[in-house]
């Protein structure tokens, strides 16, 4: 044992010297494996339920799925059941009276909002995603030019659609045209005119890129489904943009392109207008056909009660007043569903909850509006009566509604008639009445009377919605620029 | 035969005895010296004889004789005896002589000088006698002595052993006041060359009392006793072991003995209140529920993922993992540690400071919890069996309204609105259909059961010096505190095998834990029990069937809460953890070691909705659904390292160089099958008519290389250095790697002579300082890349699939930041460890300061940038500081009675040192408060604060809640500043206090936990905060807290609760003002009113145990037999009005009070 101990010690010493390179070697090996080869070791599997953006923009099919996803999201955000822009902006204005409070935002109904009752956030989330598609498609090497063009056209059309609603509900709005977050977190409000100019540019670009036909998922073959925007959708929206910006001649020209191309016609049967792919539809959104509750439109789901139930909303006195005696729209687009003779509910969509057979799509753009746009443009251009005048366009609408020709004889009367027809024709469609009242500076006159009937007191500041408070928190450039009458909190 | 025990000296005065003892001494093997040494020895002997005779000559001879025979006597007592028998006082200074050393004496009329010579032999002292007494002095080394010492130098061979004779490999042997040192080899043997004959050896081993032994004693076996000092408790630290005495780190250790008798179902619960700085909050009282951990506050402005790293036997594991759809748990997460049997755990160590955690690099920023399982020990086989059984029950009820209170409030609400109380029996059933006089306390009715608990463990362990094993098995079962077939059942096994080659160079330890858990869960009925209206119908019909209380149309007017019992919910999981540790001693000072580990948790979850659980009147149109969930998570890790241990100078240098590689995988799959028309087929996917499905997988990898060096100089100066380079897959290309380093120093000032002199009562004192960096990658996976995902029916990923134009579509998950990088936390800590009166009192204190300037945070984006959140390194400087103090005392220690106390108290505060760039400021929780007051948040607390409405009570004029407005005045909520007040929920201080009393064989331990903090007030917490008297819908109402009866009734009333309304709003007829009472209540639920004092002192556990006396043990042939009775959550002192001040939830089952009794038998 003693000898062994000495031996061990000697070994220890010699080992220490001999071991030095071994130790160094092991250290180097560790460093080699974990040091230089280390980047490889950090390669991980991609998530199984997600696709990297770079992959998405490597093929037309993938990129089209992404663009199509935006239409689905638009339904979720802007055409949901109780949060639908058509319903909510309808009762925020003077289109409807509340019957049953559940599902109704009473602060909006009474024009008492102190925070955003609208869709600022949803609109910008869609804008971010169309920008991401524009950026992604532009940079893509795998998508053919033609498909690229269509995708960018659709994206720009949607961008213009979102900005149209932003400037109308909020006024000046930050103009965002890139998906790079670092550029978008510090953006001030852009003057309304400049935003409109961007809309015009986007829509003109969309007109150039999109085809006359409605396209299928391959972005090549035509289809009867009008659920992707085509050139005329861009044109129709452009006509509206020109109308809203007072560019009457351009509005007339663009509206004429839609009316005269022969693809669309006013249906004489009012009950057929809102069916899917109706001849009057310029662009529709397809509700989820697999949803067992709302396979048809979410608005129908919300507005039409189940048997024996109480509807949430009925036509307001103002809306009924816009419909003359004998107006077929009163009989076909309103319904006395409870049979009490007074509760006339909006009935453009006729299929309520649990209607599994998909027959109706969400109408976004339709021909009747183009007639009314052109009528107003012509009236403003002093083409009030006669051939190619406001009168012919208004009468096209009146006739379809079962009414005699208009008696309006001068510009003022004609504009009043057009406003009335817009109300009667376009109620519960994307806040058209609400925007019209503002555009034509009638909002204070109308709402001062209408608001108390809803249980509120009209404040002219309420014509614009407040920007949501988080926007001021997260975007310092907005601070100090809330709409008048609201807090930035 | 034990030749030596604590310097026992055989004084061989009696000639007869002399002979026999001498023989014995030779027989027991005095070192057989080597040849050249023998010559030396002869020379030495000659010298000694000469000197001895000289000494004897110099001392005057006196005639006094002493007779004394004792097995064990201290020097002090011996001197006393000398004084008694001879009248001579023995005088000496304490520092000269340790008078506590014991001797074996046998004198028969021995002369005094011989007695003194014999008893002082080997000590560095000399003595002088005169008429007055005997003075013992330090021996001054004369020239002669020095020559003698040189001549006396010898080589020493020895073995270091524990009390039962097992070798202690690695024990340190040092020659006092010299640079000579060595370490014991695998057999505990050591060899030291040329040691002076009068030298003192210092022999130490982790966890054992250090011994100083005179070389002159010619010993070969050195026995060390296990230390009872808290300072010597073995602590597991990063890749090595240490103790408070020699470590520079801040580590708190909890040993099995601290919690083994507690009926805990999750080892993490053993840490509650015991670890300074660690807050452990269970999310609910349901078994298996998630547990949140927070160590020393949050080092990030906006980082909820700052959980400590948990390492089980060297393998990193994840605490809260995604459970299935088991709706019995408040959140979908479950704690994976619930599948680890607390009885298999040897110790849990919590590492806190920079130096302790920095070696874990990436994952150590928020502290590290090391769990070590039990291992077998060499020796005869030991069998241990224990069994505990008990019950638990709900502690407290939430005060909700009774029928009379509720209906009268609701009626008042209609009257206040000028409306009729409803009579239409299609709605408002509480008025129109249900018995107006029925009153049910639903909490009593639905949470009525005593939950049963049983836990049974058995283990066998043992082995030889070359092979040790431990195998254990356990079975436990808990039932739930409410109706139903619910049970939480676990069966598990744990094993550990350690083997080594016969030369002990190669060692392998394989340990593993397997457990199978069957959680037949019922839905936690707490929410229902609290919310159900007091006059809701009876549970059963007269004929014993479930009562559905049909309305006029024949349909049910309520959902019978027991109907859920017809549904099936279960979660079956299997858990496997295993680690393999291989080491090879290349040379005595260099070891190569590798730890490889795997973990696997597989979880299958099923729950359904049967037709039988639905309204019988709708059975014709009813259909069932079932949800199948399969989650599996697994990981592997590999940690090779080289360990170098070498005595250098007066200390030991320890160097570890290693690498680590870690991969974790998670796969979740769910299928929701709907449209079943037959309950019997709910398990069959083929029988469904429609499906929704989703799955997700996550992979994570990390790697690192590190080096650690520690040096302990003479147990006086301690140094530790760490460096690590880390890579994580969570970062984008180019940002994957980060470097971290730290240093720690310690000074054991009580080992300095001047301190020993000045502070003799301080038995131990050490100052520590450590500083360094640690990293953090605790963010979600795949954050650095932009992704597209298939759009599904609802946010959960299930529900009806969506198609558009005939295809499923994809959608961008939003903006992302590819550029974030490692977060670095700069940590600094000073601490002290003190022992007083032979470590009877041990005190530890720490002060820490963590600073971080690029915390990984999720920040919110404005909608204009795409909304949602992205991960960034937040460029704000923040500081998190705090301190803690722990004390361990042995208050009374007598033969039959001991009383010991351990306690700790901690606090932490944080503040913002500088604001981030403007865009990211809003992530600071108090930001809005400061901005609205035009104040700077710099210097203010940044976590555990919330900016909320300032609650100003009810306006006596309108009866509506008022809040602080922008100008500071009270106003309605829509005009008020939503960030008008700041509340803090940061605990002011918290800790625990344990007392253990032992009287003979009876032991009582009482452990208290306490915390001072703000929490949530259940009155305003609400389900969805509803104003008094308002019903969310006419058919599905909820009860309200009894506090709501005190609502405003007429102008001038001063009440805490606002006015009632059946509509949720109120219009002032005169002014036309519209008051939104629903909004007002929601604002109150987000105001200062939501916060209330939630401080508590809780008797967390109390255990009484009795071990049978040793004599009985021998008689019945057991090693140990202990009976114990234990209670958890026994009693809480709190002013908090809700169910539990700790979980503060009204939605989930409160932590239960449980009492268990059982026994532990060791064979």
PDB file of N, CA and C in Angstrom, chain A residues 108 115 272 298 473:
ATOM      1  N   UNK A 108     -73.318  53.585 -29.065  1.00  0.00           N
ATOM      2  CA  UNK A 108     -73.292  53.958 -30.475  1.00  0.00           C
ATOM      3  C   UNK A 108     -74.673  54.387 -30.925  1.00  0.00           C
ATOM      4  N   UNK A 115     -65.363  56.187 -26.649  1.00  0.00           N
ATOM      5  CA  UNK A 115     -64.266  55.428 -27.267  1.00  0.00           C
ATOM      6  C   UNK A 115     -64.749  54.906 -28.606  1.00  0.00           C
ATOM      7  N   UNK A 272     -84.380  39.285 -55.624  1.00  0.00           N
ATOM      8  CA  UNK A 272     -83.231  38.562 -56.163  1.00  0.00           C
ATOM      9  C   UNK A 272     -81.929  39.322 -56.057  1.00  0.00           C
ATOM     10  N   UNK A 298     -73.955  37.019 -42.116  1.00  0.00           N
ATOM     11  CA  UNK A 298     -74.006  37.308 -40.678  1.00  0.00           C
ATOM     12  C   UNK A 298     -75.029  38.397 -40.361  1.00  0.00           C
ATOM     13  N   UNK A 473     -50.993  55.625 -27.425  1.00  0.00           N
ATOM     14  CA  UNK A 473     -49.961  55.026 -26.581  1.00  0.00           C
ATOM     15  C   UNK A 473     -48.823  54.466 -27.416  1.00  0.00           C
TER      16      UNK A 473
END
